[in-house]
Coordinates of C-alpha atoms in Angstrom, one line a residue:
Chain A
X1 CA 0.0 0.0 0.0
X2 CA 1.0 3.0 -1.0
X3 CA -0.4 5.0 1.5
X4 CA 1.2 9.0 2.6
X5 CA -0.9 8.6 6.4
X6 CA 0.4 6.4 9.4
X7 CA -1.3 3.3 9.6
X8 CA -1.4 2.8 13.1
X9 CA -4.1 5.2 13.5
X10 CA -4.6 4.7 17.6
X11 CA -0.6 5.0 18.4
X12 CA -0.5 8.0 16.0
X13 CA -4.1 9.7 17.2
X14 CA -2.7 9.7 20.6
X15 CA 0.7 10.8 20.2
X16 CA 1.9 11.0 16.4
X17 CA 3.7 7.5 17.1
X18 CA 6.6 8.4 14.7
X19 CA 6.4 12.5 15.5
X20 CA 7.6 13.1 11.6
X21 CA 4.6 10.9 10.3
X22 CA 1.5 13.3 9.6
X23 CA -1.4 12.2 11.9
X24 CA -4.5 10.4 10.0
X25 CA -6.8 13.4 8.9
X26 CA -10.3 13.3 10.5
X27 CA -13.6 13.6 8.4
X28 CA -14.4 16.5 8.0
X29 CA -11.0 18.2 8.3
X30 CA -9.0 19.7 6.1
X31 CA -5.8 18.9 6.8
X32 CA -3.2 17.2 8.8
X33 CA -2.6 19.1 11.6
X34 CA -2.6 19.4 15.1
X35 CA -3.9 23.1 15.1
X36 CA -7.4 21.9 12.9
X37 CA -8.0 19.4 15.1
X38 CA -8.2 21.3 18.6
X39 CA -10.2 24.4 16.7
X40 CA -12.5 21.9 15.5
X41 CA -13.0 20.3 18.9
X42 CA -13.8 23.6 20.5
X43 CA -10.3 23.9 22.2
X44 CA -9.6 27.5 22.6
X45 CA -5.9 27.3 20.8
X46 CA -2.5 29.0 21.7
X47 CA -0.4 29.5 18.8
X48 CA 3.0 31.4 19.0
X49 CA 5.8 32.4 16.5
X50 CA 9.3 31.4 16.0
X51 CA 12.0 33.6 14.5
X52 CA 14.1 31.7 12.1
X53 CA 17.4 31.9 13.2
X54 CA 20.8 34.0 10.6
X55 CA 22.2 30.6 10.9
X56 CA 21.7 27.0 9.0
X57 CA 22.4 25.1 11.8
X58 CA 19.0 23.2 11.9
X59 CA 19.4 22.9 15.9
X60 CA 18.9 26.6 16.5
X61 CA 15.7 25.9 15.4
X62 CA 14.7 22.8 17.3
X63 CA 16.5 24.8 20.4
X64 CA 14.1 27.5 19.4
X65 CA 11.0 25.7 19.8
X66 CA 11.6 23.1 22.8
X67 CA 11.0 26.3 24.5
X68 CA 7.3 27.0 23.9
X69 CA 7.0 22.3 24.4
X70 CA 3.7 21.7 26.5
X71 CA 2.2 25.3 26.1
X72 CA 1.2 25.7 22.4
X73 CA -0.7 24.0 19.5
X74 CA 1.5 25.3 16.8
X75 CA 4.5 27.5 16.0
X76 CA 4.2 30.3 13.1
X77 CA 7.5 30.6 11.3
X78 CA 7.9 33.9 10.0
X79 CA 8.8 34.7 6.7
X80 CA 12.0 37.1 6.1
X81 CA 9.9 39.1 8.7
X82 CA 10.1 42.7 8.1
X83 CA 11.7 42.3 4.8
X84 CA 14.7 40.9 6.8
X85 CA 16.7 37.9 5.6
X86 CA 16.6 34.5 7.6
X87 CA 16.6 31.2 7.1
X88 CA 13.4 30.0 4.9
X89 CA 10.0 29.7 6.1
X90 CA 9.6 26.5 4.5
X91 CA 12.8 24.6 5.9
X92 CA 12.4 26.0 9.3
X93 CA 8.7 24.4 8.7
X94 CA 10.0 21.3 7.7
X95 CA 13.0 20.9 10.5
X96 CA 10.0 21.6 12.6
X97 CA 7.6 18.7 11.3
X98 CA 10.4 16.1 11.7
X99 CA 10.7 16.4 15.2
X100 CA 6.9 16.0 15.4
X101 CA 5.7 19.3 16.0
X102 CA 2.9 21.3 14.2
X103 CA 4.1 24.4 12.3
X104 CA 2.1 27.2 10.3
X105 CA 4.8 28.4 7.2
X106 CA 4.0 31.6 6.7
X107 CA 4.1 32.5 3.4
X108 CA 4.3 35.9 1.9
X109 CA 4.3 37.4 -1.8
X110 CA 7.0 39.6 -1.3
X111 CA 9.2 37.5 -2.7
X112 CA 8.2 35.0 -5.2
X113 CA 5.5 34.7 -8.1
X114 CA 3.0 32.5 -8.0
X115 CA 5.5 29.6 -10.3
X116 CA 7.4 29.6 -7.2
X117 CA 4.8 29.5 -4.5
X118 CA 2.5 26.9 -5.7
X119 CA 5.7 24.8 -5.7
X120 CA 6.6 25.6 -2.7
X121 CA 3.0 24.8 -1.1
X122 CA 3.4 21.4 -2.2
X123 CA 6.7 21.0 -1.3
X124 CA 5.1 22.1 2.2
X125 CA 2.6 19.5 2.2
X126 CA 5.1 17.0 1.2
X127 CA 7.6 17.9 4.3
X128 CA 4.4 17.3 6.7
X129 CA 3.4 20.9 7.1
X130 CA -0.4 21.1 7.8
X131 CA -0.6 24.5 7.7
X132 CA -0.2 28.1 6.2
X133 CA -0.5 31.4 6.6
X134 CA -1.0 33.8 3.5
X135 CA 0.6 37.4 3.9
X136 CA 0.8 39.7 1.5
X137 CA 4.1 40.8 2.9
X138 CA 5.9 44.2 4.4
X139 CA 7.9 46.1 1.4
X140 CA 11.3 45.4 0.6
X141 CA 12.2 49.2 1.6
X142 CA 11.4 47.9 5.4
X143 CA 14.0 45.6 5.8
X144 CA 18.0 44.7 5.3
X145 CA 18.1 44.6 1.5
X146 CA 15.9 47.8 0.5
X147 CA 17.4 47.7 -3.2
X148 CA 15.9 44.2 -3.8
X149 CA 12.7 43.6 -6.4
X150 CA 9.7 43.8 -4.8
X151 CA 7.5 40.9 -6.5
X152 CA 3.8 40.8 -5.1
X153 CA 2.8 38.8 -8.1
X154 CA -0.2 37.9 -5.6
X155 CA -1.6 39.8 -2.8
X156 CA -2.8 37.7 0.4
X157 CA -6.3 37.0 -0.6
X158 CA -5.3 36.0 -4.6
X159 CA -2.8 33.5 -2.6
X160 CA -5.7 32.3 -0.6
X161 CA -7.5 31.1 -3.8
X162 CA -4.6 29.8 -5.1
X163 CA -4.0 27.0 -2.4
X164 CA -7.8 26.4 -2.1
X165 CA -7.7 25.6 -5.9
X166 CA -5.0 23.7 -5.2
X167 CA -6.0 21.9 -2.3
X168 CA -10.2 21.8 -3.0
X169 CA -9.7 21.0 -7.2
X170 CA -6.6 19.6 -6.8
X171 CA -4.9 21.5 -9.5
X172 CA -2.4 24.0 -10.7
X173 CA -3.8 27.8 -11.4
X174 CA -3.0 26.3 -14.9
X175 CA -5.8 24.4 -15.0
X176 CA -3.0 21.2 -14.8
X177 CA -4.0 18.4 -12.6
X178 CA -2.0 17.5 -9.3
X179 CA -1.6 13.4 -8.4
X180 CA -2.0 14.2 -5.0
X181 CA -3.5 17.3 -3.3
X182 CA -1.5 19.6 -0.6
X183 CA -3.7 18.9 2.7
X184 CA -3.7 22.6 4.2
X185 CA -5.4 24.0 6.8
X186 CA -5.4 28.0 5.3
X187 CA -5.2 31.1 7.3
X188 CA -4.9 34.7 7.0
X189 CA -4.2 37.6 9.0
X190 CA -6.3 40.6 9.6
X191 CA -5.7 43.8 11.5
X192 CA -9.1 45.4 13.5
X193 CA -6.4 48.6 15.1
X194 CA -5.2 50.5 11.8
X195 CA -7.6 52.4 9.5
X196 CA -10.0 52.0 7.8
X197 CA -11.5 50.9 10.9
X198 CA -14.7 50.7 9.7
X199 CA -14.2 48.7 6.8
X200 CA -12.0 46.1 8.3
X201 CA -14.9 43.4 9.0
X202 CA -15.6 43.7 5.0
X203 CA -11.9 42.7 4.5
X204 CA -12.1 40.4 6.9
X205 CA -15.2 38.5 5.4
X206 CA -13.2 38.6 1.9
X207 CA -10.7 36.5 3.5
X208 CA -13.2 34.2 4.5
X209 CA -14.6 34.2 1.1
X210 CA -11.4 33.5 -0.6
X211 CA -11.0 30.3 1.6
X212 CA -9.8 31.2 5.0
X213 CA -10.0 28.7 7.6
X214 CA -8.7 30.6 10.4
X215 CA -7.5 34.0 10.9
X216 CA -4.5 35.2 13.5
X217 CA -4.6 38.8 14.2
X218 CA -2.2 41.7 14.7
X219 CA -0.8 42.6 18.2
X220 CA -3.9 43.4 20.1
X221 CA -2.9 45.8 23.1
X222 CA -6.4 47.7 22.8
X223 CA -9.2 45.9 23.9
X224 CA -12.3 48.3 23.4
X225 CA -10.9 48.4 19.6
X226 CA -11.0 44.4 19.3
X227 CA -14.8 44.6 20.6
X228 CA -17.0 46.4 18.0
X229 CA -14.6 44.6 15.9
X230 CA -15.8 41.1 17.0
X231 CA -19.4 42.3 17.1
X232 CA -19.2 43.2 13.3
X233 CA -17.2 39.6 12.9
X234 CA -20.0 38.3 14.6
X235 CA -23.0 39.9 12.8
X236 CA -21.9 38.9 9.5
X237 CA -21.5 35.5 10.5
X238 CA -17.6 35.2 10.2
X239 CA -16.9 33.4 13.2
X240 CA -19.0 30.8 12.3
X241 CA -17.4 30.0 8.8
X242 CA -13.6 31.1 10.3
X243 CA -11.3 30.2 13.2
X244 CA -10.4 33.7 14.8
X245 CA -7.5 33.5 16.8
X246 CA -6.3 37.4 18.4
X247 CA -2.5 38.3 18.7
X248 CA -1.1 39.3 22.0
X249 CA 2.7 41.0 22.0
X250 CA 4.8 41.2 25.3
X251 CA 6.5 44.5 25.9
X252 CA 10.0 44.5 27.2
X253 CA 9.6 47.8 28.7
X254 CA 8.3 51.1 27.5
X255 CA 10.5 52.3 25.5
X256 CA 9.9 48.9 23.5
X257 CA 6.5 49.8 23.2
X258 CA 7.1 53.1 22.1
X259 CA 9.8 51.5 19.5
X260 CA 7.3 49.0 18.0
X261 CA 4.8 51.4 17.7
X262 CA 6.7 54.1 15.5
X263 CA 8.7 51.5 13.7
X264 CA 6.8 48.4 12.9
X265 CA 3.9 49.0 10.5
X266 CA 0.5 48.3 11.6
X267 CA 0.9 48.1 15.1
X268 CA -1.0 50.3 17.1
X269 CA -0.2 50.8 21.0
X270 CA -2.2 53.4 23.3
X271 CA -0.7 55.5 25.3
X272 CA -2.5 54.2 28.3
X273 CA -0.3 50.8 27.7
X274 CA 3.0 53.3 28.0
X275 CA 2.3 55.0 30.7
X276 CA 1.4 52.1 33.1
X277 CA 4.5 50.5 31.8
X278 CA 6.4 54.0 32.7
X279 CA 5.0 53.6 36.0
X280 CA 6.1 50.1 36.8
X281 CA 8.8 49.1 39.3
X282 CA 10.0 46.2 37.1
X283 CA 9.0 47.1 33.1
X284 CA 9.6 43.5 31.9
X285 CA 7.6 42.0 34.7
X286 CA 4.7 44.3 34.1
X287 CA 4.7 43.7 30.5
X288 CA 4.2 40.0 31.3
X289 CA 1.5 40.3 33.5
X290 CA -0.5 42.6 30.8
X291 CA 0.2 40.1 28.4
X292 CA -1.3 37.6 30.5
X293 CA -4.4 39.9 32.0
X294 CA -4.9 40.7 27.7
X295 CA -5.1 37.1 27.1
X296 CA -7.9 36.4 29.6
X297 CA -10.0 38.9 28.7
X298 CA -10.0 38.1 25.0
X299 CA -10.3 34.9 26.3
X300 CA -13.7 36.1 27.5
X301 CA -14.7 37.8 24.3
X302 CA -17.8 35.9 22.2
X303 CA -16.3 34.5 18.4
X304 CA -12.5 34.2 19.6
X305 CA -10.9 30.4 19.4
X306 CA -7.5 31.7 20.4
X307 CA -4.4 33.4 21.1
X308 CA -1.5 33.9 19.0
X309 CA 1.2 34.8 21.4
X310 CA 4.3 36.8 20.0
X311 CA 7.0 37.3 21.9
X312 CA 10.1 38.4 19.9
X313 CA 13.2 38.3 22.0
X314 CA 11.0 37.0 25.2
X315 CA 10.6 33.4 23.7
X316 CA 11.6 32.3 27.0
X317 CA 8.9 33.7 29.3
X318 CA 6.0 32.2 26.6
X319 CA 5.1 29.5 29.1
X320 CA 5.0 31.1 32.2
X321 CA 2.4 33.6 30.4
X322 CA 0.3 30.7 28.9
X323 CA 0.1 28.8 32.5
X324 CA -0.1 32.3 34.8
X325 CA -3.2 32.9 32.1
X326 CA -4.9 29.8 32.5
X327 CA -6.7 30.0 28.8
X328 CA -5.6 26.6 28.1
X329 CA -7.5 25.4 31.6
X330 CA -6.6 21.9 32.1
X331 CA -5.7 20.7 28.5
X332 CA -2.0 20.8 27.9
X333 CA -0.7 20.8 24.5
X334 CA 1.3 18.2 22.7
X335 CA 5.3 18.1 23.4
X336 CA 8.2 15.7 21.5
X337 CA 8.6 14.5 25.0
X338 CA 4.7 13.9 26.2
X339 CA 4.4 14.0 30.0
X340 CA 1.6 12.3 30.8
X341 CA -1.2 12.7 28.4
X342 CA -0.2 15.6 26.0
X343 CA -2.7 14.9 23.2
X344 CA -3.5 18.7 22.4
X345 CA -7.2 17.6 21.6
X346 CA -10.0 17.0 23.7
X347 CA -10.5 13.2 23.8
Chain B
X1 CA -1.1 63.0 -10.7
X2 CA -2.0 62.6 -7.2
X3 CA -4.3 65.5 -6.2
X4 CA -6.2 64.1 -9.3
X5 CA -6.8 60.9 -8.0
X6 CA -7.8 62.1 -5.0
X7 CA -10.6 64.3 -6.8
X8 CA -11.3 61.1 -8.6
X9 CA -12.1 58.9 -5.4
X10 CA -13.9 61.9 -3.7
X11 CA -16.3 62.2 -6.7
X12 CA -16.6 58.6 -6.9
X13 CA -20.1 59.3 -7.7
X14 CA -20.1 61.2 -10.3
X15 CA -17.5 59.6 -11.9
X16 CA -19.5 56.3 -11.9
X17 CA -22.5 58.5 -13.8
X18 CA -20.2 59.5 -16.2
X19 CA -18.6 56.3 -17.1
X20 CA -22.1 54.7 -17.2
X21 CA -22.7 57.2 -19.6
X22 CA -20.2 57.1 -21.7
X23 CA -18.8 53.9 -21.8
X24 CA -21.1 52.5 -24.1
X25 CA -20.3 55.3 -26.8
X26 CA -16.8 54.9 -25.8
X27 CA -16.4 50.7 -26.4
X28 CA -18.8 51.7 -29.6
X29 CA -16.4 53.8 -31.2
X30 CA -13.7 51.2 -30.6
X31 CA -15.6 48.5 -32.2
X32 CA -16.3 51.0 -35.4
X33 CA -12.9 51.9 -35.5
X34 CA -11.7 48.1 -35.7
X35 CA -14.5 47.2 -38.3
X36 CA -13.5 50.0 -40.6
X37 CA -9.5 49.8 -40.0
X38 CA -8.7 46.4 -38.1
X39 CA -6.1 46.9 -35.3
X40 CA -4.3 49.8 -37.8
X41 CA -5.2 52.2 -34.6
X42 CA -4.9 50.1 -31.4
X43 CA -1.6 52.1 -30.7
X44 CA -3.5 55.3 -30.3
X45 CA -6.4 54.4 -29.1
X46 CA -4.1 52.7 -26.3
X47 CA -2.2 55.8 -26.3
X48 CA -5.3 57.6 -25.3
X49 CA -6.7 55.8 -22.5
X50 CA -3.6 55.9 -21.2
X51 CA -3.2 59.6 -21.3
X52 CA -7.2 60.1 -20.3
X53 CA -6.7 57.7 -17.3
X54 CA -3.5 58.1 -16.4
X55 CA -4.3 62.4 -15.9
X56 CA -7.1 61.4 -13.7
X57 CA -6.1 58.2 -11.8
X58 CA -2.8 57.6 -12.0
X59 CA -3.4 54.7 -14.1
X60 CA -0.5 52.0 -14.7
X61 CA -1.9 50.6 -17.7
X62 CA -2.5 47.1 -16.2
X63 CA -4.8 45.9 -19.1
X64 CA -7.1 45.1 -16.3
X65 CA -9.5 48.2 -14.8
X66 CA -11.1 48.0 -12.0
X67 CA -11.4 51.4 -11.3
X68 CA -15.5 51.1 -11.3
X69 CA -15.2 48.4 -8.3
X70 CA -12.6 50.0 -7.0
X71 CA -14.1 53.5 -5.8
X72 CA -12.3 54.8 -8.4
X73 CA -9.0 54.6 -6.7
X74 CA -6.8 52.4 -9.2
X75 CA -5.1 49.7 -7.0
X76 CA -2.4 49.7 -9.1
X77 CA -1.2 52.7 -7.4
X78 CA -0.5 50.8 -3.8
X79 CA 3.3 49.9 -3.6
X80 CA 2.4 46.6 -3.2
X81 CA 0.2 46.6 -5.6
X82 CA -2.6 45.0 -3.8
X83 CA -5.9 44.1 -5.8
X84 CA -8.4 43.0 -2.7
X85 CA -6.9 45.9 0.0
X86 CA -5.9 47.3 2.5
X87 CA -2.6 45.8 3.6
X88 CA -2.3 45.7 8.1
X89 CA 0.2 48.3 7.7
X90 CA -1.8 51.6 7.4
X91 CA -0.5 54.5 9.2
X92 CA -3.0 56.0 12.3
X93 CA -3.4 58.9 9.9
X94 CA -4.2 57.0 6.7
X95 CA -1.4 57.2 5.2
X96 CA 0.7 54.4 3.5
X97 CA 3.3 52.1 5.1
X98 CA 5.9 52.6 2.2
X99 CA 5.1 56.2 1.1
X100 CA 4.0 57.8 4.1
X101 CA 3.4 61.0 1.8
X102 CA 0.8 59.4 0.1
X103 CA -2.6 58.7 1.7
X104 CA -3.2 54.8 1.4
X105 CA -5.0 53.7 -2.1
X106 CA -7.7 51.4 -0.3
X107 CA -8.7 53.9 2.3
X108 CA -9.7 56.0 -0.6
X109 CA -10.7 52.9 -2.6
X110 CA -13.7 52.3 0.5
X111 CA -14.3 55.7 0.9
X112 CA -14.5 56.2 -2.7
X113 CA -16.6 52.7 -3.2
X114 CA -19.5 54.0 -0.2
X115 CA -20.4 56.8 -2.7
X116 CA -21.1 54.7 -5.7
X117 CA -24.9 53.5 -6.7
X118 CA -22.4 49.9 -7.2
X119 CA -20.2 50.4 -4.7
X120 CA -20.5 47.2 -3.1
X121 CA -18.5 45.6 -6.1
X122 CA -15.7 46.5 -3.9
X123 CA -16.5 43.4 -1.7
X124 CA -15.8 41.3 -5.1
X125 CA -12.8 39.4 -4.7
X126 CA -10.4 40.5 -7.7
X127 CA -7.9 37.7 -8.9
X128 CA -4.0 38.8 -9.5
X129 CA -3.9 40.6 -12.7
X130 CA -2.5 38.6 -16.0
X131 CA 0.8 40.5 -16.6
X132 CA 0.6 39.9 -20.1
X133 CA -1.7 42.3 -20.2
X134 CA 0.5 45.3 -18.7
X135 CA 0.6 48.0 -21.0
X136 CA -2.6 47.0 -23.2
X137 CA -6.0 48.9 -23.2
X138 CA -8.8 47.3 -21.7
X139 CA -11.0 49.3 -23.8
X140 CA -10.1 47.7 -26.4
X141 CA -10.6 44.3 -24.5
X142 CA -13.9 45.1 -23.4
X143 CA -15.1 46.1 -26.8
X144 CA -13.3 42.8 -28.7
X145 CA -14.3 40.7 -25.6
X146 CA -11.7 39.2 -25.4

């Protein structure tokens, strides 16, 4: 039998018995992955980011992850993030995959046209990756090689029909059949705190439209704005038809905040998060425990399946902020090394 | 020419009532030109689309308007050229991430699309555009169907 999924379907449902081998996909799923499968149960998910390392030592990455083991459902690996150059996406995916855990390749169309991505998204599916995230991408001017070609042969939502034709009709934009579908589980981002305000539920729901399965948001330090943006989410039915999973950032201190705000496009920080951060004893601390107080309360907030937690340079302080916020209540997420019963789903 | 385009987006509305209205005589003409002299003038008529749209909007010639779904802002004009915008990377003013001189294409694109009688085909999802096409009227397309 010639057959891509692990046989052993109660070994692997449990644990992923070989962690490299994708786990059997369920009816009614999409994909491979870890991350459908506790969505679709009604988990509330935790997703977080990686940054892929200047390096091509393939430990760095592993090193990188085994510190977010136990406390997420899946890792985001950013692609050449701020028009920076790391190592790929894609291989920092598949280094990932082989030591069992669940990565989301983010894929962006700064950088390739769409000959080169819809090669890539198989190659993804091949290495074991379950599932993506479509960007449109930050400008070449933003990053470490400014004189490079911008390429945007796609923008996100374009790329979002491309894999679902890929995936749903199982073929090439071409029209040329594929042997064997890429088994992705699609998502997209979307950004409630930077204008037009009022029109970011339409974009939202053209995401949606063009095949989103989930969503992860920008860095959500402003609550009341997230609200009339859920309610909108909500009245048009998105949240029923989409995963929404809200991102969360952990400030460093306040100049940091301050930093991120004027240099990083799209991120919007009120002054109110500043000043209580000017006030604090101990910045870092206190930039911790808002991370953890925002997390609960969009915890709390009607259509939201998760958090996606990114903490650039404070990597090491993801768990305590995931246990000290409780979101994931008893359920502990799967780890290489399970302690006990680390399934990530809901049995 | 920006302050143009600008103009443009703000009198979406009018805009739309004139390119209802002429339209028709304009994609007639075309097809009388090509039944009396074949393709012998597809250079200038190309040549003046360009010149008409690209006084008003900024055009870049894609080969593939959208302008009347796009709230008469030409996406084109976005750095990043997005077709289905905005991008997360709007300033707090409106402005763009890459040109922060310039206000962003899709704000005005919404704005612009809210005026309109058929606004709402701003909420169509537009597929990449076919870069063969750069540089080619779509007048001419329109009226040859092709």
């Amino acid at each position: 039998m010639n057959n891509p999924v692990n046989d052993d379907v109660s070994v692997a449902e449990a644990f992923g018995a070989n962690p490299g081998d994708p786990l059997p996909q369920l009816p009614g799923h999409v994909s491979h992955g870890r991350l459908e499968r506790v969505l679709r149960a009604g988990d509330f998910a935790v997703t977080t980011e990686i940054a892929p390392p200047d390096s091509a030592d393939p430990d760095e990455v592993l090193k990188r992850a085994m510190l977010f083991d136990g406390y997420v459902d899946a890792i985001n690996s950013t692609d050449g993030s701020g028009a920076n150059c790391h190592m790929s996406s894609l291989a920092v995916c598949a280094i990932l995959t082989r030591a069992g855990y669940s990565p989301i390749y983010q894929l962006s169309c700064r950088d390739r046209n769409r000959i080169a991505i819809q090669g890539d998204v198989l190659g993804a599916s091949a290495l074991g990756v379950g599932n993506v995230l479509c960007l449109t991408g930050d400008d070449v001017g933003a990053g470490d090689h400014p004189e490079a070609k911008p390429v945007f042969d796609f923008d996100s939502i374009s790329l979002l029909q491309t894999i679902k034709i890929m995936r749903d009709e199982s073929r090439f934009l071409s029209g040329r059949p594929l042997d064997f579908q890429p088994k992705l589980f699609m998502g997209a981002s979307i950004n409630p705190f930077v204008p037009p305000i009022d029109n970011r539920a339409d974009q939202f729901k053209k995401k949606v439209d063009a095949g989103a399965d989930y969503v992860q948001s920008q860095y959500c330090f402003d609550i009341q704005m997230l609200k009339p943006f859920m309610n909108c989410a909500l009245d048009m039915g998105l949240t029923e038809r989409c995963f929404v999973l809200i991102g969360v950032g952990v400030l460093g201190s306040a100049r940091n905040a301050k930093w991120l705000r004027a240099n990083v496009p799209g991120v919007h920080i009120p002054d109110s998060v500043i000043v209580r951060l000017e006030g604090a004893k101990d910045q870092q601390k206190e930039g911790r425990a808002m991370c953890v107080e925002a997390m609960q309360k969009i915890k709390d907030i009607k259509g939201v399946h998760g958090i996606h937690l990114m903490a650039y340079r404070q990597e090491k302080w993801v768990g305590e902020i995931v246990r000290n916020s409780g979101v994931l209540g008893t359920r502990q997420p799967w780890a290489p090394e399970p302690v006990e019963t680390t399934i990530g789903v809901a049995s | 020419m920006y302050a143009a385009r600008l103009w443009a987006s703000r009198h979406s509305r009018f805009l739309e009532q004139v390119y209802h209205a002429v339209n028709p005589s304009i994609l007639a003409i075309v097809r009388g030109v090509t039944k009396l002299f074949g393709r012998r003038f597809d250079g200038a008529m190309t040549s003046i689309e360009a010149a008409a749209k690209g006084v008003l909007f900024d055009c870049k010639m894609c080969g593939d308007c959208v302008l009347s779904k796009t709230g008469m802002a030409c996406p084109m004009n976005c750095p990043k050229s997005i077709r289905n915008g905005p991008c997360g990377g709007v300033r707090a003013n409106g402005r763009c991430e890459v040109e922060p001189n310039m206000r962003c294409v899709w704000i005005e694109a919404w704005n612009g699309a809210a005026r309109m009688k058929k606004g709402d085909a701003i909420n169509d999802i537009e597929f990449a555009v076919d870069h063969r096409r750069t540089g080619s009227s779509s007048w001419l397309r329109l009226a040859r169907n092709e």
